[in-house]
PDB file of C-alpha atoms in Angstrom:
ATOM      1  CA  MET A   1      65.237  85.513 100.820  1.00  0.00           C
ATOM      2  CA  THR A   2      67.909  83.950  98.569  1.00  0.00           C
ATOM      3  CA  ALA A   3      70.895  84.510 100.842  1.00  0.00           C
ATOM      4  CA  ILE A   4      74.458  83.508 100.124  1.00  0.00           C
ATOM      5  CA  THR A   5      75.633  80.194 101.515  1.00  0.00           C
ATOM      6  CA  MET A   6      79.386  80.795 101.596  1.00  0.00           C
ATOM      7  CA  LEU A   7      82.382  82.592 100.196  1.00  0.00           C
ATOM      8  CA  TRP A   8      83.142  80.804  96.928  1.00  0.00           C
ATOM      9  CA  HIS A   9      86.467  82.539  96.394  1.00  0.00           C
ATOM     10  CA  THR A  10      88.288  85.838  96.484  1.00  0.00           C
ATOM     11  CA  THR A  11      90.082  87.130  93.389  1.00  0.00           C
ATOM     12  CA  ALA A  12      93.495  88.799  93.260  1.00  0.00           C
ATOM     13  CA  MET A  13      95.228  90.136  90.151  1.00  0.00           C
ATOM     14  CA  ASP A  14      98.763  91.259  89.370  1.00  0.00           C
ATOM     15  CA  ALA A  15     100.968  91.840  86.348  1.00  0.00           C
ATOM     16  CA  ASP A  16     102.852  88.555  86.850  1.00  0.00           C
ATOM     17  CA  TYR A  17     101.023  85.363  87.843  1.00  0.00           C
ATOM     18  CA  ASP A  18     104.074  83.489  89.131  1.00  0.00           C
ATOM     19  CA  LYS A  19     105.195  86.391  91.318  1.00  0.00           C
ATOM     20  CA  LEU A  20     101.685  86.625  92.765  1.00  0.00           C
ATOM     21  CA  PHE A  21     100.984  82.923  93.291  1.00  0.00           C
ATOM     22  CA  GLY A  22     104.522  81.723  94.072  1.00  0.00           C
ATOM     23  CA  PRO A  23     104.985  83.224  97.575  1.00  0.00           C
ATOM     24  CA  PHE A  24     101.601  81.928  98.741  1.00  0.00           C
ATOM     25  CA  GLN A  25     102.452  78.437  97.565  1.00  0.00           C
ATOM     26  CA  ARG A  26     105.954  78.428  99.060  1.00  0.00           C
ATOM     27  CA  LEU A  27     105.175  80.216 102.317  1.00  0.00           C
ATOM     28  CA  PHE A  28     101.590  79.204 103.092  1.00  0.00           C
ATOM     29  CA  GLY A  29     100.803  76.042 101.144  1.00  0.00           C
ATOM     30  CA  ALA A  30      98.493  77.389  98.441  1.00  0.00           C
ATOM     31  CA  ILE A  31      97.481  74.553  96.102  1.00  0.00           C
ATOM     32  CA  SER A  32      96.771  75.289  92.446  1.00  0.00           C
ATOM     33  CA  MET A  33      93.431  73.746  91.493  1.00  0.00           C
ATOM     34  CA  HIS A  34      93.831  74.813  87.872  1.00  0.00           C
ATOM     35  CA  ASP A  35      95.988  77.251  85.909  1.00  0.00           C
ATOM     36  CA  THR A  36      94.947  78.204  82.392  1.00  0.00           C
ATOM     37  CA  ALA A  37      95.719  81.031  79.969  1.00  0.00           C
ATOM     38  CA  SER A  38      93.630  82.657  77.247  1.00  0.00           C
ATOM     39  CA  ASP A  39      94.014  85.784  75.120  1.00  0.00           C
ATOM     40  CA  GLU A  40      90.405  85.619  73.898  1.00  0.00           C
ATOM     41  CA  PRO A  41      88.546  88.956  73.983  1.00  0.00           C
ATOM     42  CA  GLY A  42      86.750  89.425  77.292  1.00  0.00           C
ATOM     43  CA  ILE A  43      88.994  86.880  79.037  1.00  0.00           C
ATOM     44  CA  GLY A  44      92.644  87.830  78.504  1.00  0.00           C
ATOM     45  CA  ARG A  45      93.924  86.164  81.642  1.00  0.00           C
ATOM     46  CA  ARG A  46      96.284  83.558  82.982  1.00  0.00           C
ATOM     47  CA  GLY A  47      95.411  81.962  86.297  1.00  0.00           C
ATOM     48  CA  GLY A  48      92.771  80.013  88.124  1.00  0.00           C
ATOM     49  CA  MET A  49      91.497  78.781  91.441  1.00  0.00           C
ATOM     50  CA  THR A  50      93.833  78.075  94.333  1.00  0.00           C
ATOM     51  CA  TRP A  51      93.027  76.315  97.597  1.00  0.00           C
ATOM     52  CA  LEU A  52      94.347  78.025 100.712  1.00  0.00           C
ATOM     53  CA  GLY A  53      93.411  76.806 104.179  1.00  0.00           C
ATOM     54  CA  ASP A  54      89.708  76.029 103.906  1.00  0.00           C
ATOM     55  CA  ASN A  55      88.679  78.258 101.022  1.00  0.00           C
ATOM     56  CA  SER A  56      89.657  79.358  97.554  1.00  0.00           C
ATOM     57  CA  ILE A  57      91.392  82.364  96.055  1.00  0.00           C
ATOM     58  CA  GLU A  58      91.659  83.013  92.335  1.00  0.00           C
ATOM     59  CA  PHE A  59      95.043  84.367  91.253  1.00  0.00           C
ATOM     60  CA  GLY A  60      95.230  85.982  87.832  1.00  0.00           C
ATOM     61  CA  ALA A  61      97.364  88.086  85.504  1.00  0.00           C
ATOM     62  CA  PRO A  62      96.590  89.796  82.174  1.00  0.00           C
ATOM     63  CA  VAL A  63      97.230  88.096  78.839  1.00  0.00           C
ATOM     64  CA  GLY A  64      97.036  90.157  75.643  1.00  0.00           C
ATOM     65  CA  GLU A  65      96.592  93.887  75.126  1.00  0.00           C
ATOM     66  CA  GLN A  66      92.780  93.731  75.302  1.00  0.00           C
ATOM     67  CA  SER A  67      92.692  91.940  78.641  1.00  0.00           C
ATOM     68  CA  PRO A  68      90.068  93.356  81.047  1.00  0.00           C
ATOM     69  CA  VAL A  69      92.442  92.361  83.849  1.00  0.00           C
ATOM     70  CA  ARG A  70      95.127  94.653  82.431  1.00  0.00           C
ATOM     71  CA  ASN A  71      93.041  97.751  83.041  1.00  0.00           C
ATOM     72  CA  PHE A  72      92.645  96.871  86.728  1.00  0.00           C
ATOM     73  CA  VAL A  73      96.343  96.101  87.149  1.00  0.00           C
ATOM     74  CA  GLU A  74      97.567  99.238  85.358  1.00  0.00           C
ATOM     75  CA  LYS A  75      95.015 101.615  86.848  1.00  0.00           C
ATOM     76  CA  TRP A  76      94.937 100.383  90.433  1.00  0.00           C
ATOM     77  CA  GLY A  77      98.208  98.498  90.785  1.00  0.00           C
ATOM     78  CA  GLY A  78      96.594  95.063  91.054  1.00  0.00           C
ATOM     79  CA  GLY A  79      95.784  93.435  94.386  1.00  0.00           C
ATOM     80  CA  MET A  80      92.477  92.157  95.701  1.00  0.00           C
ATOM     81  CA  HIS A  81      90.023  92.533  92.847  1.00  0.00           C
ATOM     82  CA  SER A  82      86.667  91.106  93.938  1.00  0.00           C
ATOM     83  CA  ILE A  83      84.932  88.360  95.887  1.00  0.00           C
ATOM     84  CA  ALA A  84      82.650  85.610  94.633  1.00  0.00           C
ATOM     85  CA  VAL A  85      79.845  84.209  96.770  1.00  0.00           C
ATOM     86  CA  GLN A  86      77.900  80.987  96.415  1.00  0.00           C
ATOM     87  CA  VAL A  87      74.105  81.030  96.223  1.00  0.00           C
ATOM     88  CA  PRO A  88      71.534  78.222  95.821  1.00  0.00           C
ATOM     89  CA  ASP A  89      70.015  79.706  92.647  1.00  0.00           C
ATOM     90  CA  ALA A  90      71.716  82.414  90.563  1.00  0.00           C
ATOM     91  CA  LYS A  91      68.588  83.509  88.700  1.00  0.00           C
ATOM     92  CA  ALA A  92      66.494  83.780  91.857  1.00  0.00           C
ATOM     93  CA  THR A  93      69.332  85.726  93.456  1.00  0.00           C
ATOM     94  CA  ALA A  94      69.469  88.146  90.537  1.00  0.00           C
ATOM     95  CA  GLU A  95      65.738  88.770  90.911  1.00  0.00           C
ATOM     96  CA  ARG A  96      66.115  89.438  94.644  1.00  0.00           C
ATOM     97  CA  LEU A  97      69.026  91.797  94.063  1.00  0.00           C
ATOM     98  CA  LEU A  98      67.077  93.819  91.516  1.00  0.00           C
ATOM     99  CA  GLY A  99      64.481  94.401  94.230  1.00  0.00           C
ATOM    100  CA  ILE A 100      67.072  96.133  96.421  1.00  0.00           C
ATOM    101  CA  GLY A 101      68.701  98.175  93.671  1.00  0.00           C
ATOM    102  CA  VAL A 102      71.535  95.868  92.626  1.00  0.00           C
ATOM    103  CA  SER A 103      71.730  95.078  88.910  1.00  0.00           C
ATOM    104  CA  PRO A 104      73.536  92.222  87.167  1.00  0.00           C
ATOM    105  CA  GLN A 105      76.238  93.741  84.963  1.00  0.00           C
ATOM    106  CA  VAL A 106      77.687  90.700  83.175  1.00  0.00           C
ATOM    107  CA  TRP A 107      76.447  87.097  82.995  1.00  0.00           C
ATOM    108  CA  LEU A 108      79.374  84.703  82.433  1.00  0.00           C
ATOM    109  CA  ALA A 109      76.968  81.757  82.216  1.00  0.00           C
ATOM    110  CA  ASP A 110      73.380  81.110  83.233  1.00  0.00           C
ATOM    111  CA  ASN A 111      74.588  80.453  86.799  1.00  0.00           C
ATOM    112  CA  ILE A 112      77.384  83.041  87.221  1.00  0.00           C
ATOM    113  CA  PHE A 113      77.120  86.832  87.083  1.00  0.00           C
ATOM    114  CA  PHE A 114      78.744  90.036  88.296  1.00  0.00           C
ATOM    115  CA  THR A 115      76.797  92.977  89.699  1.00  0.00           C
ATOM    116  CA  LYS A 116      77.450  96.692  89.217  1.00  0.00           C
ATOM    117  CA  PRO A 117      79.958  97.826  91.842  1.00  0.00           C
ATOM    118  CA  LYS A 118      78.506 101.346  92.013  1.00  0.00           C
ATOM    119  CA  GLU A 119      75.381  99.748  93.525  1.00  0.00           C
ATOM    120  CA  THR A 120      77.346  97.800  96.177  1.00  0.00           C
ATOM    121  CA  ALA A 121      79.468 100.571  97.707  1.00  0.00           C
ATOM    122  CA  GLY A 122      82.065 100.368  94.955  1.00  0.00           C
ATOM    123  CA  LEU A 123      82.890  96.707  95.685  1.00  0.00           C
ATOM    124  CA  LEU A 124      82.843  94.213  92.794  1.00  0.00           C
ATOM    125  CA  LEU A 125      80.837  91.061  93.557  1.00  0.00           C
ATOM    126  CA  GLU A 126      80.519  87.792  91.658  1.00  0.00           C
ATOM    127  CA  TRP A 127      77.537  85.501  92.278  1.00  0.00           C
ATOM    128  CA  SER A 128      77.461  81.788  91.462  1.00  0.00           C
ATOM    129  CA  SER A 129      75.442  78.619  91.828  1.00  0.00           C
ATOM    130  CA  HIS A 130      78.110  76.791  89.808  1.00  0.00           C
ATOM    131  CA  HIS A 131      80.138  73.841  91.160  1.00  0.00           C
ATOM    132  CA  THR A 132      83.658  73.460  89.746  1.00  0.00           C
ATOM    133  CA  GLU A 133      85.071  69.977  89.223  1.00  0.00           C
ATOM    134  CA  ASP A 134      88.240  70.547  91.223  1.00  0.00           C
ATOM    135  CA  ASP A 135      86.884  71.977  94.473  1.00  0.00           C
ATOM    136  CA  PRO A 136      87.212  69.815  97.622  1.00  0.00           C
ATOM    137  CA  ARG A 137      83.947  71.276  98.952  1.00  0.00           C
ATOM    138  CA  TRP A 138      82.224  69.175  96.284  1.00  0.00           C
ATOM    139  CA  GLY A 139      84.234  66.040  96.880  1.00  0.00           C
ATOM    140  CA  TYR A 140      87.194  66.485  94.519  1.00  0.00           C
ATOM    141  CA  ALA A 141      90.778  65.652  95.476  1.00  0.00           C
ATOM    142  CA  LEU A 142      93.354  68.432  95.630  1.00  0.00           C
ATOM    143  CA  ASN A 143      96.641  68.328  93.764  1.00  0.00           C
ATOM    144  CA  PRO A 144      99.671  67.530  95.951  1.00  0.00           C
ATOM    145  CA  LEU A 145     101.912  70.363  97.088  1.00  0.00           C
ATOM    146  CA  PRO A 146     105.307  70.402  95.333  1.00  0.00           C
ATOM    147  CA  VAL A 147     107.034  71.503  98.570  1.00  0.00           C
ATOM    148  CA  ASP A 148     106.115  71.673 102.244  1.00  0.00           C
ATOM    149  CA  PRO A 149     105.056  75.238 103.134  1.00  0.00           C
ATOM    150  CA  VAL A 150     106.984  77.349 105.611  1.00  0.00           C
ATOM    151  CA  VAL A 151     103.784  78.117 107.535  1.00  0.00           C
ATOM    152  CA  PRO A 152     100.738  75.938 106.730  1.00  0.00           C
ATOM    153  CA  VAL A 153      97.480  77.881 106.684  1.00  0.00           C
ATOM    154  CA  LEU A 154      94.608  76.276 108.577  1.00  0.00           C
ATOM    155  CA  GLN A 155      91.775  78.602 107.573  1.00  0.00           C
ATOM    156  CA  TYR A 156      91.042  81.460 105.235  1.00  0.00           C
ATOM    157  CA  ALA A 157      90.121  83.805 108.067  1.00  0.00           C
ATOM    158  CA  PHE A 158      88.535  86.790 106.313  1.00  0.00           C
ATOM    159  CA  VAL A 159      88.677  89.233 103.426  1.00  0.00           C
ATOM    160  CA  THR A 160      88.973  92.980 104.012  1.00  0.00           C
ATOM    161  CA  ALA A 161      87.768  96.131 102.315  1.00  0.00           C
ATOM    162  CA  VAL A 162      88.697  99.756 102.944  1.00  0.00           C
ATOM    163  CA  VAL A 163      85.671 102.012 102.547  1.00  0.00           C
ATOM    164  CA  GLN A 164      84.215 105.406 103.250  1.00  0.00           C
ATOM    165  CA  ASP A 165      81.544 105.185 105.978  1.00  0.00           C
ATOM    166  CA  PRO A 166      82.112 101.508 106.914  1.00  0.00           C
ATOM    167  CA  LEU A 167      79.015 101.253 109.121  1.00  0.00           C
ATOM    168  CA  ARG A 168      76.744 102.281 106.272  1.00  0.00           C
ATOM    169  CA  VAL A 169      78.595  99.938 103.913  1.00  0.00           C
ATOM    170  CA  ALA A 170      78.265  97.089 106.425  1.00  0.00           C
ATOM    171  CA  GLU A 171      74.481  97.492 106.561  1.00  0.00           C
ATOM    172  CA  ARG A 172      74.302  97.631 102.779  1.00  0.00           C
ATOM    173  CA  MET A 173      76.463  94.557 102.282  1.00  0.00           C
ATOM    174  CA  ALA A 174      74.532  92.532 104.871  1.00  0.00           C
ATOM    175  CA  ASP A 175      71.335  93.421 103.013  1.00  0.00           C
ATOM    176  CA  VAL A 176      72.893  92.495  99.682  1.00  0.00           C
ATOM    177  CA  PHE A 177      74.277  89.171 100.972  1.00  0.00           C
ATOM    178  CA  GLY A 178      71.174  88.341 103.003  1.00  0.00           C
ATOM    179  CA  THR A 179      73.342  87.895 106.107  1.00  0.00           C
ATOM    180  CA  GLU A 180      74.020  90.145 109.116  1.00  0.00           C
ATOM    181  CA  VAL A 181      76.400  92.686 110.570  1.00  0.00           C
ATOM    182  CA  LEU A 182      78.446  90.858 113.205  1.00  0.00           C
ATOM    183  CA  ARG A 183      80.385  93.831 114.587  1.00  0.00           C
ATOM    184  CA  SER A 184      79.964  97.588 114.360  1.00  0.00           C
ATOM    185  CA  ASN A 185      82.228 100.219 115.931  1.00  0.00           C
ATOM    186  CA  ALA A 186      81.286 103.814 115.167  1.00  0.00           C
ATOM    187  CA  ASN A 187      84.399 105.095 116.983  1.00  0.00           C
ATOM    188  CA  ALA A 188      86.955 102.954 115.144  1.00  0.00           C
ATOM    189  CA  SER A 189      90.010 104.735 113.799  1.00  0.00           C
ATOM    190  CA  SER A 190      91.350 103.848 110.345  1.00  0.00           C
ATOM    191  CA  ASP A 191      93.687 101.244 111.872  1.00  0.00           C
ATOM    192  CA  GLU A 192      90.887  99.452 113.742  1.00  0.00           C
ATOM    193  CA  ILE A 193      88.158  97.141 112.502  1.00  0.00           C
ATOM    194  CA  ALA A 194      85.047  99.235 112.007  1.00  0.00           C
ATOM    195  CA  ALA A 195      82.607  96.486 111.026  1.00  0.00           C
ATOM    196  CA  VAL A 196      82.358  92.759 110.309  1.00  0.00           C
ATOM    197  CA  VAL A 197      79.762  91.230 107.971  1.00  0.00           C
ATOM    198  CA  SER A 198      78.959  87.520 107.722  1.00  0.00           C
ATOM    199  CA  LEU A 199      79.773  85.724 104.479  1.00  0.00           C
ATOM    200  CA  GLY A 200      78.114  82.530 105.667  1.00  0.00           C
ATOM    201  CA  ASP A 201      81.308  80.557 106.278  1.00  0.00           C
ATOM    202  CA  CYS A 202      83.737  83.461 106.424  1.00  0.00           C
ATOM    203  CA  ALA A 203      83.753  87.176 107.229  1.00  0.00           C
ATOM    204  CA  LEU A 204      84.078  90.500 105.445  1.00  0.00           C
ATOM    205  CA  VAL A 205      86.076  92.962 107.565  1.00  0.00           C
ATOM    206  CA  LEU A 206      85.667  96.680 106.908  1.00  0.00           C
ATOM    207  CA  PHE A 207      88.178  99.403 107.696  1.00  0.00           C
ATOM    208  CA  GLY A 208      87.575 103.111 107.254  1.00  0.00           C
ATOM    209  CA  LEU A 209      89.189 104.938 104.346  1.00  0.00           C
ATOM    210  CA  PRO A 210      92.233 106.772 105.754  1.00  0.00           C
ATOM    211  CA  ASP A 211      92.727 110.499 105.419  1.00  0.00           C
ATOM    212  CA  ALA A 212      94.794 111.649 102.448  1.00  0.00           C
ATOM    213  CA  GLY A 213      98.472 110.939 103.058  1.00  0.00           C
ATOM    214  CA  HIS A 214      97.845 108.379 105.822  1.00  0.00           C
ATOM    215  CA  SER A 215      97.093 105.408 103.587  1.00  0.00           C
ATOM    216  CA  GLN A 216     100.703 104.871 102.520  1.00  0.00           C
ATOM    217  CA  GLN A 217     101.848 104.905 106.132  1.00  0.00           C
ATOM    218  CA  LEU A 218      99.095 102.531 107.269  1.00  0.00           C
ATOM    219  CA  TRP A 219      98.602 100.131 104.354  1.00  0.00           C
ATOM    220  CA  GLY A 220     101.802 100.585 102.360  1.00  0.00           C
ATOM    221  CA  SER A 221      99.822 101.796  99.341  1.00  0.00           C
ATOM    222  CA  ASP A 222      97.622 104.714  98.360  1.00  0.00           C
ATOM    223  CA  ILE A 223      93.957 103.795  98.737  1.00  0.00           C
ATOM    224  CA  THR A 224      91.702 106.608  97.578  1.00  0.00           C
ATOM    225  CA  ARG A 225      88.426 104.808  96.900  1.00  0.00           C
ATOM    226  CA  ASN A 226      86.327 101.972  98.294  1.00  0.00           C
ATOM    227  CA  ARG A 227      87.942  98.647  97.398  1.00  0.00           C
ATOM    228  CA  PHE A 228      88.626  95.115  98.525  1.00  0.00           C
ATOM    229  CA  HIS A 229      92.151  95.172  99.847  1.00  0.00           C
ATOM    230  CA  ALA A 230      93.569  92.235 101.812  1.00  0.00           C
ATOM    231  CA  HIS A 231      92.823  88.830 103.268  1.00  0.00           C
ATOM    232  CA  GLY A 232      93.466  87.088 106.577  1.00  0.00           C
ATOM    233  CA  LEU A 233      95.117  83.683 106.987  1.00  0.00           C
ATOM    234  CA  ARG A 234      94.882  81.693 110.225  1.00  0.00           C
ATOM    235  CA  VAL A 235      97.867  79.648 111.352  1.00  0.00           C
ATOM    236  CA  ASP A 236      98.260  77.237 114.254  1.00  0.00           C
ATOM    237  CA  ASN A 237     100.871  79.074 116.329  1.00  0.00           C
ATOM    238  CA  LEU A 238     101.188  82.772 115.512  1.00  0.00           C
ATOM    239  CA  PRO A 239     104.501  83.576 117.273  1.00  0.00           C
ATOM    240  CA  GLU A 240     106.119  80.506 115.746  1.00  0.00           C
ATOM    241  CA  ALA A 241     104.693  81.332 112.320  1.00  0.00           C
ATOM    242  CA  LEU A 242     105.984  84.911 112.445  1.00  0.00           C
ATOM    243  CA  ALA A 243     109.432  83.661 113.463  1.00  0.00           C
ATOM    244  CA  LYS A 244     109.531  81.203 110.543  1.00  0.00           C
ATOM    245  CA  LEU A 245     108.411  83.897 108.096  1.00  0.00           C
ATOM    246  CA  ALA A 246     111.084  86.241 109.449  1.00  0.00           C
ATOM    247  CA  GLU A 247     113.691  83.561 108.713  1.00  0.00           C
ATOM    248  CA  GLN A 248     112.546  83.806 105.082  1.00  0.00           C
ATOM    249  CA  GLY A 249     112.956  87.583 105.133  1.00  0.00           C
ATOM    250  CA  VAL A 250     109.188  88.165 105.321  1.00  0.00           C
ATOM    251  CA  GLU A 251     108.185  90.345 108.261  1.00  0.00           C
ATOM    252  CA  PRO A 252     105.021  92.290 109.176  1.00  0.00           C
ATOM    253  CA  THR A 253     104.977  95.890 108.004  1.00  0.00           C
ATOM    254  CA  ALA A 254     102.488  96.931 110.718  1.00  0.00           C
ATOM    255  CA  GLN A 255     100.240  95.811 113.542  1.00  0.00           C
ATOM    256  CA  ILE A 256      96.699  96.737 112.531  1.00  0.00           C
ATOM    257  CA  GLY A 257      93.686  95.948 114.664  1.00  0.00           C
ATOM    258  CA  GLY A 258      95.986  93.868 116.850  1.00  0.00           C
ATOM    259  CA  MET A 259      96.899  91.656 113.870  1.00  0.00           C
ATOM    260  CA  ALA A 260     100.174  91.133 111.981  1.00  0.00           C
ATOM    261  CA  TYR A 261      99.843  92.904 108.636  1.00  0.00           C
ATOM    262  CA  PHE A 262     102.109  92.198 105.672  1.00  0.00           C
ATOM    263  CA  GLY A 263     101.831  95.073 103.212  1.00  0.00           C
ATOM    264  CA  PRO A 264     102.822  95.064  99.525  1.00  0.00           C
ATOM    265  CA  SER A 265     106.518  95.511 100.359  1.00  0.00           C
ATOM    266  CA  ALA A 266     106.421  92.134 102.139  1.00  0.00           C
ATOM    267  CA  LEU A 267     103.915  90.103 100.078  1.00  0.00           C
ATOM    268  CA  PRO A 268     102.453  90.683  96.602  1.00  0.00           C
ATOM    269  CA  LEU A 269      98.939  90.633  98.061  1.00  0.00           C
ATOM    270  CA  PRO A 270      98.346  92.449 101.390  1.00  0.00           C
ATOM    271  CA  THR A 271      97.840  89.773 104.033  1.00  0.00           C
ATOM    272  CA  PHE A 272      96.975  89.533 107.710  1.00  0.00           C
ATOM    273  CA  VAL A 273      98.362  86.507 109.544  1.00  0.00           C
ATOM    274  CA  VAL A 274      96.378  85.603 112.663  1.00  0.00           C
ATOM    275  CA  GLY A 275      96.351  82.866 115.264  1.00  0.00           C
ATOM    276  CA  GLU A 276      92.588  82.857 115.852  1.00  0.00           C
ATOM    277  CA  LEU A 277      89.432  83.487 113.897  1.00  0.00           C
ATOM    278  CA  LEU A 278      87.551  86.660 114.710  1.00  0.00           C
ATOM    279  CA  PRO A 279      85.277  86.240 117.759  1.00  0.00           C
ATOM    280  CA  GLU A 280      82.228  86.770 115.511  1.00  0.00           C
ATOM    281  CA  ASP A 281      83.336  84.386 112.752  1.00  0.00           C
ATOM    282  CA  PRO A 282      80.422  82.127 111.663  1.00  0.00           C
ATOM    283  CA  ARG A 283      82.693  79.074 111.946  1.00  0.00           C
ATOM    284  CA  ARG A 284      83.018  79.632 115.680  1.00  0.00           C
TER     285      ARG A 284
END
């Protein structure tokens, strides 16, 4: 089995790069690893990798009218777009995935590809055996922060998805990743964690798709299909962190699954702020 080794990065997109990246740099200490822009067909994006806690998130925004990012932003309002996972061998992984009904859709290079989301419960996945020359996991130094963050993030705690039938999706994703389901709760309501899947060094948290009309109340946005949605950031002292964020005018919009949730009215990317990793987290 060619299983994933870790979460390489998550990807979030919005109409304006600075408005998306800026709050995470100022509030949480996100460090830009690189920031580039291109209007070339098939790329059409400004952005790049960012280090946050102990993992990476790619922030991006559309450039040019033919940008593939623009369609996502205009159709779905932006937000969490996809996740990328690291594997030892991209070609061997592609062969394994074909054996379980998951097809490569686009190869960006001979060691990076995307799979068809309709074959992975509607969730867009990127697969890579590529090492970037600015990632501290491969020995490279990070750029210095321009300002001290309000609340330093210690760990990238998890990434979340909202899906129909989360238990079935959890089993499918564990099979696809070559990992395991770490938590499964058949009786979970839409505001409780229904399942947790290992990402090797991180966790994928699944919530059930809310009933029509309840999504806006719960998540602060209308979610009508399976999608990646938010991420979790672990801080050292949660009460102190929430107090410091409140001083900046940034307050949780809800308590979901016992965690402080900052919806799109508070932060440009939905975010959970937590004081501890999940009990099942592989890092524990």
